[in-house]
Coordinates of C-alpha atoms in Angstrom, one line a residue:
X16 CA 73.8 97.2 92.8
X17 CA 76.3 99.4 90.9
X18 CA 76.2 98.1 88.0
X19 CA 75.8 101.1 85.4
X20 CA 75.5 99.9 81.6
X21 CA 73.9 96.4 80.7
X22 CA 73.8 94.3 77.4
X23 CA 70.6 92.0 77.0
X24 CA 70.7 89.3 74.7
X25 CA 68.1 87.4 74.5
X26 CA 65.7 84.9 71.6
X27 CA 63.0 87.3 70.5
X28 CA 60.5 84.3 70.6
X29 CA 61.6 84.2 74.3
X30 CA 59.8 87.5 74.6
X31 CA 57.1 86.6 72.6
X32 CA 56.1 83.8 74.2
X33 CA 56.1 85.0 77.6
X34 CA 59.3 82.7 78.6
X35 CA 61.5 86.3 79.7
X36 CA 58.4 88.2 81.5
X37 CA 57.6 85.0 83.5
X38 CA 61.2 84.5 84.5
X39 CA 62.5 88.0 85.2
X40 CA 59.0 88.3 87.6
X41 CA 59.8 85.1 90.1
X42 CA 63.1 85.3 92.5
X43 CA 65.6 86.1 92.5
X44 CA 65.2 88.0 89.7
X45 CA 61.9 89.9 91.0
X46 CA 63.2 91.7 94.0
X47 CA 66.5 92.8 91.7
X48 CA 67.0 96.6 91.2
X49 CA 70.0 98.4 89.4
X50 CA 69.3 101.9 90.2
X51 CA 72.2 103.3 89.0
X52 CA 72.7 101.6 85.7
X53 CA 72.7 104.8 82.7
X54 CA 72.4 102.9 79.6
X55 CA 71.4 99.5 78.5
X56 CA 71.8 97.7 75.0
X57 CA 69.3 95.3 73.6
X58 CA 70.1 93.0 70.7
X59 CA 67.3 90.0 69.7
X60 CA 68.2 86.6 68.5
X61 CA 65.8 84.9 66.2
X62 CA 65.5 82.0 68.4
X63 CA 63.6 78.8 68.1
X64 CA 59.8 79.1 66.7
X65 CA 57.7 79.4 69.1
X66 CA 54.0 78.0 69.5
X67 CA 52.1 81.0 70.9
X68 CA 49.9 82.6 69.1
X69 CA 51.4 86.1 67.9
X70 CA 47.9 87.8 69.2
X71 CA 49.3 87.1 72.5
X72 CA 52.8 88.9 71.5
X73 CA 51.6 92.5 72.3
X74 CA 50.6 91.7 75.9
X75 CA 53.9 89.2 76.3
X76 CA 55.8 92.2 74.8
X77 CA 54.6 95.0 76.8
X78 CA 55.3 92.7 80.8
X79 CA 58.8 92.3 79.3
X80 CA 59.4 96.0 79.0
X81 CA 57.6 96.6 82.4
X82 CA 60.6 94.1 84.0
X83 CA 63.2 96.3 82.2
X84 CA 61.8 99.4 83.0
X85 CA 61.3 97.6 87.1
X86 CA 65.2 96.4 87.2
X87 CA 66.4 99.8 85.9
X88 CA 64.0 102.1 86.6
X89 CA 66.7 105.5 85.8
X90 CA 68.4 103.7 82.5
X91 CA 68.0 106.8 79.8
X92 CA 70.1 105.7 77.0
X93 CA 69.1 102.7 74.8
X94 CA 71.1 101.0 72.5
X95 CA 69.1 98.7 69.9
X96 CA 71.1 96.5 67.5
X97 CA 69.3 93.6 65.2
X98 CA 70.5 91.7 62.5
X99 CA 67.9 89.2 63.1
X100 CA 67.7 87.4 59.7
X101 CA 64.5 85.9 59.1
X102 CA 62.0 84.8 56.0
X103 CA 60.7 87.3 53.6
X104 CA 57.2 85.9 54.9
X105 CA 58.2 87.1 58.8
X106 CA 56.5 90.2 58.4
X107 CA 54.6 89.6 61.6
X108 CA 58.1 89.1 63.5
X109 CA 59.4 92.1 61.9
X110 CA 56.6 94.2 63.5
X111 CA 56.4 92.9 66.6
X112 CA 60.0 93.5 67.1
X113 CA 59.4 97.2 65.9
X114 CA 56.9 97.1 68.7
X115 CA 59.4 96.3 71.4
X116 CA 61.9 98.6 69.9
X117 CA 59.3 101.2 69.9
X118 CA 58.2 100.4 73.8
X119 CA 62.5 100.3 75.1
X120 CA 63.4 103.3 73.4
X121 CA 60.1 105.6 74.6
X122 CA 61.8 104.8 78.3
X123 CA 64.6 106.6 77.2
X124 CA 66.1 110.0 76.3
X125 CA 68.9 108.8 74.6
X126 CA 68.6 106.4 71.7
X127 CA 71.2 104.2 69.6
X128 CA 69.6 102.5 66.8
X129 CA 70.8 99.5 64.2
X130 CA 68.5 97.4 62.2
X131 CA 68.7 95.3 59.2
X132 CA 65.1 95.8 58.0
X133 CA 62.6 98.7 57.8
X134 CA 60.1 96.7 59.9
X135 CA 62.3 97.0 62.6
X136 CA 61.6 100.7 62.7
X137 CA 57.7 101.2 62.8
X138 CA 56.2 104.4 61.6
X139 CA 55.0 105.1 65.2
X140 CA 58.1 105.6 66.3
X141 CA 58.6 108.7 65.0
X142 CA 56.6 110.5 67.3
X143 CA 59.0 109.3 69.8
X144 CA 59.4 113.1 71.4
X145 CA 62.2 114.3 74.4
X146 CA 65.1 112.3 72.6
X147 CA 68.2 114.3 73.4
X148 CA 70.8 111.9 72.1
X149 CA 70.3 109.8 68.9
X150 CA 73.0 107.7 67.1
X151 CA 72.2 106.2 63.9
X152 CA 73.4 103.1 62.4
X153 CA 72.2 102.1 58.8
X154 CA 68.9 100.6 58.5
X155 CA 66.4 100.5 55.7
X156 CA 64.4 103.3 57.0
X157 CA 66.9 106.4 56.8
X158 CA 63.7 108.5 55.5
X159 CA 61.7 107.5 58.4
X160 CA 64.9 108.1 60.5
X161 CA 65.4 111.8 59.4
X162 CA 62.0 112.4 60.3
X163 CA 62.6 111.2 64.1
X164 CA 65.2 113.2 64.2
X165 CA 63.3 116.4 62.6
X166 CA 60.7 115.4 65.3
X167 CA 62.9 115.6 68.2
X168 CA 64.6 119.0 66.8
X169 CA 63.4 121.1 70.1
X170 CA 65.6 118.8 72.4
X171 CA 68.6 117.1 70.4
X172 CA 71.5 117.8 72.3
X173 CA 73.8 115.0 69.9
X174 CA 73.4 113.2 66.7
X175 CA 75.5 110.4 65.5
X176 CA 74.5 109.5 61.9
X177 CA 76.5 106.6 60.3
X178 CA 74.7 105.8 56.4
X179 CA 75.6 104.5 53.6
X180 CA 73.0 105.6 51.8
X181 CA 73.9 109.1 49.9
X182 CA 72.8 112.6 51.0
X183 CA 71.4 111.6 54.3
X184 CA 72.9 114.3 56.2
X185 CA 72.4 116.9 53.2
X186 CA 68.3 116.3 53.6
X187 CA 68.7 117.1 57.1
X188 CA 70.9 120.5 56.8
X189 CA 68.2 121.6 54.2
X190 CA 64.5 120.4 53.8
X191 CA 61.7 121.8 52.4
X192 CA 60.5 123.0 55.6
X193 CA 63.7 124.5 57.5
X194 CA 63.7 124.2 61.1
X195 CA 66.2 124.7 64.0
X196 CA 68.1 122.2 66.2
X197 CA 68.7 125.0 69.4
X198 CA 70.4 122.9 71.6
X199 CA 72.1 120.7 69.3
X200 CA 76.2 121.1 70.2
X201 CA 77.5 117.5 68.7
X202 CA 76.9 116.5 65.3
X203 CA 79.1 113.1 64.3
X204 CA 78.2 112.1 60.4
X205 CA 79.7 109.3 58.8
X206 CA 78.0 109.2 55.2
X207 CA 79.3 108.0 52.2
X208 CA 78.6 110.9 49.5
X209 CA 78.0 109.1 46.0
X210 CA 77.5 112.8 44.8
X211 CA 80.3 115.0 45.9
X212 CA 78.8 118.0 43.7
X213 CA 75.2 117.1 45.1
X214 CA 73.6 120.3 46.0
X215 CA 70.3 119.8 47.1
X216 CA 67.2 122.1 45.9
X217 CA 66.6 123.9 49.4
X218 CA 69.3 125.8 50.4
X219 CA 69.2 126.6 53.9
X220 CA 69.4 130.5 54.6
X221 CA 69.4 130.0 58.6
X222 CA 71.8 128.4 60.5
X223 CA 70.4 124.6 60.9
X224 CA 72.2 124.2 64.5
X225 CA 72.9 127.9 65.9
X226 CA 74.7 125.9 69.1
X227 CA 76.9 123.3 67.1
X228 CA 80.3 123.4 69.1
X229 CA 81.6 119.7 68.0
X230 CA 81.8 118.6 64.4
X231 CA 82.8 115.1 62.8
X232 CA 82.5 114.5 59.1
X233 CA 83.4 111.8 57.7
X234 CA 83.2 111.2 54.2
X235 CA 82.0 115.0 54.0
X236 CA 79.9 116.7 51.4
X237 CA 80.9 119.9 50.4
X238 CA 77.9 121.2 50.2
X239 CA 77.3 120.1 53.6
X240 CA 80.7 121.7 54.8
X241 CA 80.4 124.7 53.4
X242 CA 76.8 125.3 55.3
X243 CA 78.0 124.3 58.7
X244 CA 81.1 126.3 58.5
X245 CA 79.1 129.7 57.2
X246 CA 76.2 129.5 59.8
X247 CA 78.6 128.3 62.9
X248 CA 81.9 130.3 62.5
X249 CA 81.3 132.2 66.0
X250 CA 79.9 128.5 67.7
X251 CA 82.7 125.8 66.1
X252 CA 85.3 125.1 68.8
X253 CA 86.4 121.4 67.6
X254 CA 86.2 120.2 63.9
X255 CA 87.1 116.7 62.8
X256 CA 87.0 116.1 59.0
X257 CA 88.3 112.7 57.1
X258 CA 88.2 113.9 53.1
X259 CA 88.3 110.7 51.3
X260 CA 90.0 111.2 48.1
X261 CA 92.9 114.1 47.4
X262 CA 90.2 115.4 44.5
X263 CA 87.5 116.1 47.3
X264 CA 90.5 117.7 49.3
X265 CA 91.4 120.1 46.1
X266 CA 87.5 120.8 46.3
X267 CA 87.9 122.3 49.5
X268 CA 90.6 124.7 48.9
X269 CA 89.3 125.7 45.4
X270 CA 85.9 126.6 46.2
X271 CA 86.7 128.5 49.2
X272 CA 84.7 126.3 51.9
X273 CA 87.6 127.3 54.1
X274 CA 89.3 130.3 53.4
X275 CA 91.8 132.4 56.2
X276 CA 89.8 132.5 59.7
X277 CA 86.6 131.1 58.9
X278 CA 87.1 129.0 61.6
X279 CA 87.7 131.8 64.4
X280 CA 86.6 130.2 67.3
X281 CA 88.0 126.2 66.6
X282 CA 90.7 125.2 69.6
X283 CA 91.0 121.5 68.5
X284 CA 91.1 120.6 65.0
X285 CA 91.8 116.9 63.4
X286 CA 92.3 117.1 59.4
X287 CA 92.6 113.5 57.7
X288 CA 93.1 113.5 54.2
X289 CA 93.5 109.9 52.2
X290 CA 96.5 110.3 49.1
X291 CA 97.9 108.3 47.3
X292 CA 102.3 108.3 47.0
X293 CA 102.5 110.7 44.0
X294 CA 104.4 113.6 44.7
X295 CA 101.4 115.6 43.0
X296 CA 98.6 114.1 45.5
X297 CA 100.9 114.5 48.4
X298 CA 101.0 118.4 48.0
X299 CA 97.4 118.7 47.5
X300 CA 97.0 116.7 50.8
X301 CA 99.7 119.0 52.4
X302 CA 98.0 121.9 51.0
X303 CA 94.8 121.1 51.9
X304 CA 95.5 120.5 55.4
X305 CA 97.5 123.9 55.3
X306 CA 94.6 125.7 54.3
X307 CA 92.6 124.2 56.9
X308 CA 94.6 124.4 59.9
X309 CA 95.5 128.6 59.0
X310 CA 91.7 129.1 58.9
X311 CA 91.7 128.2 62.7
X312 CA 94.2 130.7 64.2
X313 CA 93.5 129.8 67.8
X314 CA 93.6 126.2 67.2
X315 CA 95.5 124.2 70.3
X316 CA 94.8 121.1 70.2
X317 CA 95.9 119.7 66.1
X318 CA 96.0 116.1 65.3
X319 CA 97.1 115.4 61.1
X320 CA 97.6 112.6 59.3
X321 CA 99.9 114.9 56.6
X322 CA 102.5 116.2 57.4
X323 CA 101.9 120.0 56.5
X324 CA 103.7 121.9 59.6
X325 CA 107.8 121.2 58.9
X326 CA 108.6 119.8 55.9
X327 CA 107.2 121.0 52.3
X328 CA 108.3 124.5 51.8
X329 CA 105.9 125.6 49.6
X330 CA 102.7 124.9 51.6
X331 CA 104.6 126.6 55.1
X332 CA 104.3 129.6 54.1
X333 CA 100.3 128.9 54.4
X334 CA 100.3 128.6 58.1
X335 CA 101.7 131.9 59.9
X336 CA 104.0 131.6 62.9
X337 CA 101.2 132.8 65.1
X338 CA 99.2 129.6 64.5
X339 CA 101.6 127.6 64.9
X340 CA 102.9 129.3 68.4
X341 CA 99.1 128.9 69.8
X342 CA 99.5 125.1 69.5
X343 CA 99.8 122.9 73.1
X344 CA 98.7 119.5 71.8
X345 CA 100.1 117.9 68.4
X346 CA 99.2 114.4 67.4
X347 CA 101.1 113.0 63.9
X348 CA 99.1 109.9 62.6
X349 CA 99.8 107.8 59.7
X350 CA 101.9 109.1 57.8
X351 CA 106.1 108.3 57.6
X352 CA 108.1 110.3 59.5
X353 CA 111.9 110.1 60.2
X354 CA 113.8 112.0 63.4
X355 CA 114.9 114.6 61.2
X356 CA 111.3 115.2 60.2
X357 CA 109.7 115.3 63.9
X358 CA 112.3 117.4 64.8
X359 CA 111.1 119.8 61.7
X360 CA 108.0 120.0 63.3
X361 CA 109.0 120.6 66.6
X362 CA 110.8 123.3 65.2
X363 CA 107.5 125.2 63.9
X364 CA 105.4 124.6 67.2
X365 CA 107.9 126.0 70.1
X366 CA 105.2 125.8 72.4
X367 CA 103.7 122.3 72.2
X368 CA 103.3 120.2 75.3
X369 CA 102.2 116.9 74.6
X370 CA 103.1 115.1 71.5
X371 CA 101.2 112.8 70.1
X372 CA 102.5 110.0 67.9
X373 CA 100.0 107.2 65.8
X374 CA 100.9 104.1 64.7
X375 CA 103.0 103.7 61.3
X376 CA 104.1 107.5 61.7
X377 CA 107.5 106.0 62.4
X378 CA 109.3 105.6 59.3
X379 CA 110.8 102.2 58.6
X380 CA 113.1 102.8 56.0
X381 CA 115.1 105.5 57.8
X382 CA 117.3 103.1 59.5
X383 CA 116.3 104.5 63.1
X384 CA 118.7 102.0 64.7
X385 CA 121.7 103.2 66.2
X386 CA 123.8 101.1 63.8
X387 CA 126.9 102.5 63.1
X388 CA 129.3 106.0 63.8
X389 CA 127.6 107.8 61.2
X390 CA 124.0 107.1 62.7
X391 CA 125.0 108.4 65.7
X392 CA 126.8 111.4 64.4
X393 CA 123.6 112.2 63.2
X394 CA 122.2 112.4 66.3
X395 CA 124.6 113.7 67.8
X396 CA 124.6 116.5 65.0
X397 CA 120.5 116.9 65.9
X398 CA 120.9 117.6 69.2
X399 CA 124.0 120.6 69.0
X400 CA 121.4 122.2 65.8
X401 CA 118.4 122.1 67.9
X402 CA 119.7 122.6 71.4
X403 CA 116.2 124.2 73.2
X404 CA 113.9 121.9 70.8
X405 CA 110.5 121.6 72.3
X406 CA 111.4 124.0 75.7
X407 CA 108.0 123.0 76.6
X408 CA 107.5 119.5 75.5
X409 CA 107.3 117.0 78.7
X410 CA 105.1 114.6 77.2
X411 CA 105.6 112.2 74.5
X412 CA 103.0 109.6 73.8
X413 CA 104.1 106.4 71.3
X414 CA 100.6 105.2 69.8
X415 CA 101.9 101.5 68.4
X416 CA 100.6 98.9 66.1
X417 CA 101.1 95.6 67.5
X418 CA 102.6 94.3 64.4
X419 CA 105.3 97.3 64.9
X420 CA 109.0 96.9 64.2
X421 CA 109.1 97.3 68.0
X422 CA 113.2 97.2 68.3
X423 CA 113.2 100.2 65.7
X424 CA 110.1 101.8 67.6
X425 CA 112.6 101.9 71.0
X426 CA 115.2 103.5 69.0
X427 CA 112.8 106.2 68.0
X428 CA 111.3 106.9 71.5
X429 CA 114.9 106.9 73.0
X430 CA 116.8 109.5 70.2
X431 CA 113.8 111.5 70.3
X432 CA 113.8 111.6 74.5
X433 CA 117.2 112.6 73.8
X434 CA 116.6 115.6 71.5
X435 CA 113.9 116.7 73.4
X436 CA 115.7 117.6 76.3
X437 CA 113.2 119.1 78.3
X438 CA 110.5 116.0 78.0
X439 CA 110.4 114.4 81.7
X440 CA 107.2 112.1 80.3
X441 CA 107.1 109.0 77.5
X442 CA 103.9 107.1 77.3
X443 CA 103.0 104.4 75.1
X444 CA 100.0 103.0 74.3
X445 CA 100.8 98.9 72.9
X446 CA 99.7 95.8 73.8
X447 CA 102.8 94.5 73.5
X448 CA 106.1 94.2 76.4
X449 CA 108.4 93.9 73.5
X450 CA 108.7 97.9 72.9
X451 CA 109.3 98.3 76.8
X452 CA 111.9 96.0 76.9
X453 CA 114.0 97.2 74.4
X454 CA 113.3 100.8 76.0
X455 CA 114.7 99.6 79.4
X456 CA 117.5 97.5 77.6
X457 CA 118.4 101.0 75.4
X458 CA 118.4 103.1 78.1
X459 CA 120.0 101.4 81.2
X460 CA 122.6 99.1 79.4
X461 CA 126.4 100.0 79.3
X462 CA 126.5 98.3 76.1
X463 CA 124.0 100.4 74.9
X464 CA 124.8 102.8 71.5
X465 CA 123.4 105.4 74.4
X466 CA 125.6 105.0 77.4
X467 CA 126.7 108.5 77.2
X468 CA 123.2 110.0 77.9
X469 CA 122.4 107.0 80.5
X470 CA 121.6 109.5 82.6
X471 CA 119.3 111.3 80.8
X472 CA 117.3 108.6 80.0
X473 CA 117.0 107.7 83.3
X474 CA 115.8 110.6 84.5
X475 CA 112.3 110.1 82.3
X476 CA 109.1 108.6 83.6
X477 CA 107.9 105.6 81.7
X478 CA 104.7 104.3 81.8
X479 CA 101.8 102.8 79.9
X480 CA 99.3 105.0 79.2
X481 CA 96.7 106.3 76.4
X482 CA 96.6 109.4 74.7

C-alpha cells in the first residue's frame, strides 16, 4: 500500500458508539496496512444521536484509535480540524471529542490543530511531550495552546501559529518565565495585532529561538520584529513579512527595527506591504521595502509586492549596487507594472536568473498591445537602449489570474522575450489555454506585429510550469 497521507471523515457518534471500531476490525478492513502513509487528517461530523450510553464512549474511543494506530502504524503528523456545531448543553460531546483528539495526536510528532470550541482541547493535552511540528489554527483555547507549545520547547523544530486573537505570539517571545526553543528553525505567525504599540511587561533578554533560520510574519508586531531580528541576526537566512497598513510600514523604518545589515545572513527575502494609491502611501511603501531589502546585503532570492528596485528615484539610492548585483531570483507581485518599468528593474539587477512575475503586476492601462507604428517604435526603441538587458536572465515565469486580460498578457510575455534577449525559458503558471494561444499565434504568425523577430521567438522553450 503506498498510499502516504489520508483524510478521515467520519460522524463522531460513529466512534462513540462503537459503529467505526467494529467495522475497521472485520475484513477487509482488518488485515489492511499502510505502512508508508506520513500524515493523516481527522475531521468529526456531528452525526446522528446515538443511543449508547456515553460511559461506554471512553472504551469505544480508545479501539478506534488502536485501528488507526494498526492501519498506519508509522503516520507522525496529525492534522485535527472540527467545526462540529453542537448544543451549549453537549458538554459531554465536547469532552469526549477532546479525548480522541488527545489519544490521535499522542501517536504523533507532528500536530496540526483547528477547533471551534475550548472543549475540543482538554487540559491534558498539554502534557503532550516529543511534538516537533505544531501548526495552530484559532480555537478557543490559545492560552492552553501557548502552554503546549512552551511544553514541547526542548523538541519544536516548526510552529505555525494562525490567531486572531491579539498578542498570541508576543506572550510566547516573552513570558514571565523565559525559556528556549533550541531546535526551533521555522516559525510561521499569522496574528492579527489589535495593538501595534503593545509591548508586553517581560522583555526577553535571551534570544527565544537561538536556531530560527525561517521567518513568516504576517500581520507582524513590532515589538515582536524587533526581538527576533536582534536575537537572530547571525541565524536568519529567509524572512517573509506582510505589514498590513503603510502606518505599520513607517513604524518600521522610524524606529529602527531594521536599520543597514541587521539582516547579515538573509539570502531570500519576501517584503509585502499593503498601500493605498496616494502618491504619499506609495513612497512609504517604496521606502519601507527599500529599507528592508538594503538591510540584507547578501539577499538572492527577493520577491516584492512594491516596486522599490527601478523606478522612484528617491528611495534607489537606499539600496547600493552591491545588493542589488547579489540578486539571482526576483519575483514582482501585485503591483502595476508596464515594459518600460520591468525593463527598469532589470536594469538594477544585471545578474538575475529567473524572473518571477504575479498576477495583476501586468499593467492594463499601458496599452501592451502592439497596436500601432508608435507602439512598436517603442519597442523597438527598448531593445537598441538596453541591448545586453538581463545577460543572465533565461527564465521568465508569467504567474496569471484566470480572470487576466489574457490577449494583453501574450503581448507582454512576447515584447518582454524580445528585450530580454538572452532568456531561452518562459513559463507560465494559468489555468487557462487562452494565454498559450495567443503566445503561439504572436509568435509564429506572419501576420503577426512580430514577424520580424519570428525567429527569436521561436527559438524559446514554452511550457507550463510553476514558480
Amino acid at each position: 500500500m503506498y498510499t502516504r497521507h489520508v483524510h478521515i471523515n467520519v460522524p463522531f457518534t460513529a466512534i462513540a458508539d462503537g459503529t467505526m471500531a467494529r467495522l475497521l476490525n472485520r475484513a477487509p478492513y482488518a488485515n489492511m496496512c499502510f505502512p508508508r502513509c506520513e500524515a493523516f487528517w481527522f475531521k468529526p461530523t456531528r452525526g446522528h444521536p446515538t443511543t449508547v450510553d456515553a460511559a461506554h464512549w471512553t472504551n469505544n474511543i480508545r479501539e478506534f484509535v488502536q485501528c488507526v494506530h494498526r492501519m498506519f502504524p508509522n503516520a507522525r503528523m496529525c492534522g485535527i480540524s472540527s467545526a462540529v456545531s453542537l448544543a451549549e448543553n453537549d458538554h459531554a460531546v465536547f469532552d469526549h471529542i477532546g479525548e480522541l483528539f488527545t489519544q490521535l495526536i499522542q501517536l504523533s510528532t507532528s500536530v496540526s490543530y483547528f477547533a471551534s470550541s475550548e472543549h475540543l482541547f482538554p487540559a491534558r493535552l498539554v502534557h503532550t511531550l516529543g511534538l516537533t511540528s505544531i501548526a495552530y489554527t484559532e480555537c478557543a483555547s490559545s492560552a492552553l495552546f501557548v502552554c503546549l507549545i512552551r511544553a514541547n520547547h526542548a523538541t519544536l523544530q516548526e510552529l505555525h501559529i494562525e490567531a486572531t486573537q491579539p498578542n498570541v505570539l508576543a506572550h510566547i517571545v516573552a513570558h514571565p518565565t523565559p525559556i528556549s526553543f533550541p531546535y526551533l528553525s521555522v516559525l510561521d505567525a499569522e496574528c492579527l495585532d489589535f495593538n501595534p504599540d503593545f509591548v508586553p511587561t517581560y522583555a526577553p533578554t535571551h534570544a527565544p529561538f537561538p536556531r530560527l533560520c525561517s521567518l513568516t510574519l504576517h500581520h507582524p508586531y513590532p515589538f515582536t520584529t524587533r526581538a527576533l531580528f536582534a536575537h537572530n541576526k547571525s541565524t536568519l537566512h529567509r524572512v517573509s513579512l506582510h505589514i498590513q497598513s503603510t502606518h505599520d510600514a513607517l513604524f518600521y523604518v522610524q524606529s529602527k527595527v531594521v536599520d543597514k545589515h541587521s539582516l547579515p545572513q538573509v539570502t531570500q527575502l519576501d517584503i509585502r506591504v499593503t498601500c493605498n494609491e496616494s502618491v504619499w502611501d506609495k513612497y512609504v511603501g517604496r521606502t519601507t521595502v527599500a529599507a528592508f531589502v538594503e538591510c540584507a546585503p547578501r539577499v538572492q532570492h527577493l520577491q516584492l509586492n512594491i516596486d522599490c528596485v527601478g523606478l522612484e528615484p528617491s528611495v534607489r539610492g537606499y539600496i547600493t549596487h552591491t545588493t542589488m548585483a547579489n540578486i539571482r531570483y526576483l519575483k514582482i507581485g501585485h503591483t502595476a507594472l508596464s515594459i518600460s518599468d520591468v525593463v527598469q528593474v532589470l536594469e538594477r539587477v544585471p545578474n538575475v536568473v529567473q524572473l518571477g512575475i504575479d498576477p495583476q503586476t501586468i499593467d492594463p492601462t499601458t496599452h501592451t498591445r502592439i497596436q500601432d507604428t508608435q507602439s512598436l517604435d517603442h519597442l523597438h526603441s527598448l531593445i537598441r537602449t538596453y541591448p545586453h538587458l538581463g545577460k543572465r536572465l533565461n527564465h521568465i515565469v508569467f504567474g496569471l489570474a484566470t480572470c487576466a486580460d489574457m490577449e494583453g498578457s501574450a503581448h507582454f510575455a512576447i515584447q518582454l522575450a524580445i528585450i530580454c534577449r538572452h532568456t531561452t525559458r518562459i513559463r507560465w503558471s494559468t489555468h487557462s489555454s487562452l494565454f498559450v494561444d495567443h503566445c503561439t499565434r504572436l509568435s509564429h504568425a506572419s501576420e503577426s506585429p512580430y514577424a520580424a523577430y519570428t525567429h527569436r521567438l521561436r527559438t524559446l522553450d514554452w511550457k507550463k510550469n510553476i514558480l
